[in-house]
């Protein structure tokens, strides 16, 4: 029995791995390295789609310039702000915000704007006369959506405008009609970028308008105004 003990002890010792067994173990570990018993994290929910229909409030800030002889009187672009209130009628998206193939979206709107003009470039500093121009109108906006987040629009507008000044300030310069309510008509082109916050949108736009009451009273004239703005939109 004592002589058999060393033999039993030798049988209990682990046998060294062969080269084939080591290679097989490495191969099996490589095949299972991507497997995990831990639970996977849930997929992140996509952001909610932008609001497309309903009441829209838009605030624009930029510059306005004038062509024709009135542009020579002012001589430089002036600060310009505009507020637009509209309602989008047509729905071109499903409940998930995906485009449904509708070719356009239509908005009816009303707007008001204010330009801060003056005669500083055409007269001396002591004769400089400021003349804010108030304008208002209504129209339609035809929008085209390229993706869920980007689009563009064309807009037509008609309304009126008046220079808000003391009587006679512009008479001496040959623009007496500017001090009375006149007719304006024009159009705009803009691009829109809808944000992750489904109510907000950013945009850039530019337009041109015909202002009948700022035509020079003597001789021919083409009283045009142009503007360029950055826009902030909120859809309720």
Tab-separated table of C-alpha atoms in Angstrom:
chain	number	residue	atom	x	y	z
A	1	UNK	CA	0.000	0.000	0.000
A	2	UNK	CA	2.807	2.426	0.813
A	3	UNK	CA	4.446	1.717	-2.534
A	4	UNK	CA	1.177	2.466	-4.396
A	5	UNK	CA	0.755	5.943	-2.819
A	6	UNK	CA	3.285	7.765	-5.087
A	7	UNK	CA	1.588	6.306	-8.165
A	8	UNK	CA	-1.842	7.594	-7.040
A	9	UNK	CA	-0.376	11.050	-6.331
A	10	UNK	CA	1.110	11.178	-9.796
A	11	UNK	CA	-2.338	10.359	-11.342
A	12	UNK	CA	-3.904	13.353	-9.491
A	13	UNK	CA	-1.503	15.872	-11.086
A	14	UNK	CA	-3.109	17.840	-14.028
A	15	UNK	CA	-1.805	16.863	-17.387
A	16	UNK	CA	-0.211	19.645	-19.488
A	17	UNK	CA	-2.217	20.888	-22.524
A	18	UNK	CA	-1.133	19.788	-25.907
A	19	UNK	CA	-0.573	22.272	-28.717
A	20	UNK	CA	-3.807	21.174	-30.441
A	21	UNK	CA	-5.849	21.714	-27.252
A	22	UNK	CA	-4.411	25.227	-26.713
A	23	UNK	CA	-5.144	26.254	-30.298
A	24	UNK	CA	-8.707	24.912	-30.007
A	25	UNK	CA	-9.307	26.867	-26.770
A	26	UNK	CA	-8.030	30.105	-28.331
A	27	UNK	CA	-10.236	29.597	-31.404
A	28	UNK	CA	-13.315	28.978	-29.242
A	29	UNK	CA	-12.618	32.114	-27.161
A	30	UNK	CA	-12.283	34.244	-30.318
A	31	UNK	CA	-15.613	32.938	-31.637
A	32	UNK	CA	-17.419	33.779	-28.391
A	33	UNK	CA	-15.813	37.131	-27.600
A	34	UNK	CA	-18.814	39.102	-28.943
A	35	UNK	CA	-21.305	37.094	-26.893
A	36	UNK	CA	-22.476	38.631	-23.629
A	37	UNK	CA	-24.921	37.577	-20.955
A	38	UNK	CA	-25.444	41.216	-19.904
A	39	UNK	CA	-28.714	42.886	-21.074
A	40	UNK	CA	-28.370	45.300	-24.005
A	41	UNK	CA	-29.262	48.969	-23.591
A	42	UNK	CA	-32.567	49.919	-25.250
A	43	UNK	CA	-32.399	51.842	-28.514
A	44	UNK	CA	-32.581	55.609	-28.120
A	45	UNK	CA	-35.975	56.997	-29.113
A	46	UNK	CA	-35.897	59.302	-32.182
A	47	UNK	CA	-36.677	62.976	-31.570
A	48	UNK	CA	-40.332	63.960	-32.029
A	49	UNK	CA	-41.210	65.336	-35.475
A	50	UNK	CA	-41.565	69.121	-35.919
A	51	UNK	CA	-44.982	70.721	-35.663
A	52	UNK	CA	-46.081	71.402	-39.222
A	53	UNK	CA	-49.632	72.656	-38.939
A	54	UNK	CA	-51.400	75.203	-36.820
A	55	UNK	CA	-50.678	78.723	-35.619
A	56	UNK	CA	-47.205	80.064	-36.490
A	57	UNK	CA	-45.441	83.097	-34.999
A	58	UNK	CA	-42.271	84.276	-36.749
A	59	UNK	CA	-39.889	87.077	-35.814
A	60	UNK	CA	-37.393	88.426	-38.355
A	61	UNK	CA	-34.450	90.777	-37.912
A	62	UNK	CA	-32.291	92.156	-40.672
A	63	UNK	CA	-31.709	95.096	-43.008
A	64	UNK	CA	-33.727	96.920	-45.652
A	65	UNK	CA	-32.432	98.926	-48.576
A	66	UNK	CA	-34.095	101.123	-51.181
A	67	UNK	CA	-33.635	101.432	-54.930
A	68	UNK	CA	-34.592	104.311	-57.179
A	69	UNK	CA	-34.269	107.946	-56.158
A	70	UNK	CA	-35.468	107.193	-52.630
A	71	UNK	CA	-32.440	104.943	-52.255
A	72	UNK	CA	-30.252	107.917	-53.109
A	73	UNK	CA	-31.944	109.958	-50.386
A	74	UNK	CA	-31.317	107.313	-47.713
A	75	UNK	CA	-27.966	106.193	-49.091
A	76	UNK	CA	-27.490	103.050	-46.965
A	77	UNK	CA	-29.342	99.936	-45.710
A	78	UNK	CA	-31.368	100.528	-42.548
A	79	UNK	CA	-32.294	98.243	-39.620
A	80	UNK	CA	-35.510	96.345	-40.246
A	81	UNK	CA	-37.704	94.101	-38.080
A	82	UNK	CA	-40.798	92.123	-39.009
A	83	UNK	CA	-43.382	90.046	-37.152
A	84	UNK	CA	-45.485	87.443	-38.986
A	85	UNK	CA	-48.528	85.579	-37.718
A	86	UNK	CA	-49.863	82.778	-39.885
A	87	UNK	CA	-51.786	79.529	-40.005
A	88	UNK	CA	-50.642	76.474	-41.959
A	89	UNK	CA	-53.529	74.786	-43.742
A	90	UNK	CA	-52.215	71.693	-45.518
A	91	UNK	CA	-50.574	68.711	-43.868
A	92	UNK	CA	-47.826	66.934	-45.792
A	93	UNK	CA	-46.596	64.618	-42.984
A	94	UNK	CA	-47.924	61.616	-41.111
A	95	UNK	CA	-48.151	61.369	-37.317
A	96	UNK	CA	-44.479	60.298	-37.145
A	97	UNK	CA	-43.300	63.360	-39.039
A	98	UNK	CA	-42.480	61.502	-42.278
A	99	UNK	CA	-43.145	63.145	-45.618
A	100	UNK	CA	-46.223	61.726	-47.349
A	101	UNK	CA	-45.449	62.907	-50.860
A	102	UNK	CA	-47.569	66.056	-50.640
A	103	UNK	CA	-45.959	68.583	-53.029
A	104	UNK	CA	-46.356	71.669	-50.828
A	105	UNK	CA	-47.650	73.284	-47.661
A	106	UNK	CA	-49.783	76.427	-47.638
A	107	UNK	CA	-49.889	79.183	-45.016
A	108	UNK	CA	-52.112	82.258	-44.860
A	109	UNK	CA	-50.466	85.090	-42.945
A	110	UNK	CA	-50.490	88.689	-41.783
A	111	UNK	CA	-47.375	90.699	-41.064
A	112	UNK	CA	-46.134	94.034	-39.810
A	113	UNK	CA	-42.678	95.570	-40.104
A	114	UNK	CA	-40.695	98.641	-39.108
A	115	UNK	CA	-37.695	100.188	-40.881
A	116	UNK	CA	-35.560	102.894	-39.234
A	117	UNK	CA	-34.647	105.241	-42.103
A	118	UNK	CA	-33.036	108.684	-42.167
A	119	UNK	CA	-31.660	111.292	-44.585
A	120	UNK	CA	-28.181	111.389	-43.100
A	121	UNK	CA	-26.358	110.380	-46.290
A	122	UNK	CA	-27.873	113.121	-48.463
A	123	UNK	CA	-27.747	116.163	-46.145
A	124	UNK	CA	-25.482	117.554	-43.466
A	125	UNK	CA	-25.548	116.192	-39.920
A	126	UNK	CA	-27.569	119.170	-38.651
A	127	UNK	CA	-30.287	118.527	-41.260
A	128	UNK	CA	-30.488	114.777	-40.782
A	129	UNK	CA	-34.104	113.695	-40.412
A	130	UNK	CA	-35.096	110.218	-39.186
A	131	UNK	CA	-38.240	108.713	-40.665
A	132	UNK	CA	-39.348	105.260	-39.427
A	133	UNK	CA	-41.448	103.476	-42.046
A	134	UNK	CA	-44.330	101.346	-40.805
A	135	UNK	CA	-45.756	98.660	-43.080
A	136	UNK	CA	-48.372	95.921	-42.861
A	137	UNK	CA	-49.954	93.380	-45.163
A	138	UNK	CA	-51.314	89.925	-45.755
A	139	UNK	CA	-50.563	87.104	-48.126
A	140	UNK	CA	-49.826	83.429	-48.649
A	141	UNK	CA	-46.706	81.285	-48.258
A	142	UNK	CA	-46.102	78.193	-50.366
A	143	UNK	CA	-43.649	75.826	-48.661
A	144	UNK	CA	-41.676	72.876	-50.080
A	145	UNK	CA	-40.112	70.283	-47.727
A	146	UNK	CA	-36.972	68.446	-48.889
A	147	UNK	CA	-36.587	66.419	-45.650
A	148	UNK	CA	-38.277	66.303	-42.263
A	149	UNK	CA	-35.982	69.125	-41.100
A	150	UNK	CA	-35.222	71.277	-44.161
A	151	UNK	CA	-37.441	73.177	-46.562
A	152	UNK	CA	-37.931	76.380	-48.526
A	153	UNK	CA	-40.817	78.674	-49.332
A	154	UNK	CA	-42.112	81.331	-51.717
A	155	UNK	CA	-44.312	84.100	-50.363
A	156	UNK	CA	-46.501	86.817	-51.859
A	157	UNK	CA	-47.640	89.851	-49.884
A	158	UNK	CA	-49.761	92.987	-50.429
A	159	UNK	CA	-50.575	95.830	-48.042
A	160	UNK	CA	-49.693	99.388	-47.145
A	161	UNK	CA	-46.900	101.528	-45.702
A	162	UNK	CA	-46.361	105.029	-44.314
A	163	UNK	CA	-43.417	107.100	-43.066
A	164	UNK	CA	-44.134	107.948	-39.435
A	165	UNK	CA	-42.764	111.496	-39.252
A	166	UNK	CA	-43.893	115.020	-38.460
A	167	UNK	CA	-45.794	116.545	-41.336
A	168	UNK	CA	-43.538	118.150	-43.924
A	169	UNK	CA	-40.267	116.368	-43.134
A	170	UNK	CA	-40.137	114.559	-46.497
A	171	UNK	CA	-42.017	117.191	-48.493
A	172	UNK	CA	-38.876	119.274	-48.970
A	173	UNK	CA	-37.097	116.256	-50.454
A	174	UNK	CA	-39.867	115.602	-52.989
A	175	UNK	CA	-41.535	112.637	-51.220
A	176	UNK	CA	-44.707	114.138	-49.774
A	177	UNK	CA	-46.709	110.988	-50.561
A	178	UNK	CA	-44.470	108.937	-48.265
A	179	UNK	CA	-46.089	110.703	-45.319
A	180	UNK	CA	-49.480	109.260	-46.326
A	181	UNK	CA	-50.589	105.645	-46.466
A	182	UNK	CA	-49.518	104.033	-49.718
A	183	UNK	CA	-49.758	100.677	-51.495
A	184	UNK	CA	-47.051	98.007	-51.382
A	185	UNK	CA	-46.759	94.581	-53.028
A	186	UNK	CA	-43.885	92.103	-53.126
A	187	UNK	CA	-42.528	88.619	-52.580
A	188	UNK	CA	-40.022	86.638	-50.505
A	189	UNK	CA	-37.852	83.548	-50.821
A	190	UNK	CA	-36.665	81.711	-47.710
A	191	UNK	CA	-35.163	78.517	-46.338
A	192	UNK	CA	-36.178	76.807	-43.071
A	193	UNK	CA	-34.351	74.488	-40.667
A	194	UNK	CA	-36.640	72.816	-38.106
A	195	UNK	CA	-35.049	72.057	-34.734
A	196	UNK	CA	-35.182	69.022	-32.404
A	197	UNK	CA	-37.519	71.100	-30.249
A	198	UNK	CA	-40.583	70.416	-32.361
A	199	UNK	CA	-41.940	73.974	-31.937
A	200	UNK	CA	-38.861	75.869	-33.175
A	201	UNK	CA	-37.470	76.619	-36.593
A	202	UNK	CA	-34.656	78.834	-37.901
A	203	UNK	CA	-34.534	80.462	-41.284
A	204	UNK	CA	-32.945	82.907	-43.708
A	205	UNK	CA	-35.009	84.919	-46.159
A	206	UNK	CA	-34.899	87.823	-48.573
A	207	UNK	CA	-37.479	89.786	-50.508
A	208	UNK	CA	-38.319	92.748	-52.708
A	209	UNK	CA	-41.310	95.091	-52.666
A	210	UNK	CA	-42.805	97.899	-54.722
A	211	UNK	CA	-43.621	100.944	-52.519
A	212	UNK	CA	-45.880	103.265	-54.500
A	213	UNK	CA	-45.762	106.217	-52.115
A	214	UNK	CA	-41.965	106.637	-52.054
A	215	UNK	CA	-41.743	107.420	-55.768
A	216	UNK	CA	-40.124	110.774	-56.499
A	217	UNK	CA	-42.779	113.318	-57.424
A	218	UNK	CA	-40.888	114.790	-60.394
A	219	UNK	CA	-39.913	112.615	-63.342
A	220	UNK	CA	-39.861	108.851	-63.614
A	221	UNK	CA	-38.871	106.624	-60.720
A	222	UNK	CA	-38.927	102.960	-59.702
A	223	UNK	CA	-39.565	102.874	-55.915
A	224	UNK	CA	-38.345	99.454	-54.826
A	225	UNK	CA	-37.203	98.106	-51.464
A	226	UNK	CA	-35.240	94.939	-50.700
A	227	UNK	CA	-34.601	93.175	-47.405
A	228	UNK	CA	-32.579	90.289	-45.971
A	229	UNK	CA	-33.316	88.729	-42.582
A	230	UNK	CA	-32.647	85.944	-40.107
A	231	UNK	CA	-35.867	84.359	-38.849
A	232	UNK	CA	-37.023	82.590	-35.693
A	233	UNK	CA	-40.225	80.560	-36.007
A	234	UNK	CA	-42.472	79.070	-33.324
A	235	UNK	CA	-45.334	76.715	-34.168
A	236	UNK	CA	-47.966	76.300	-31.461
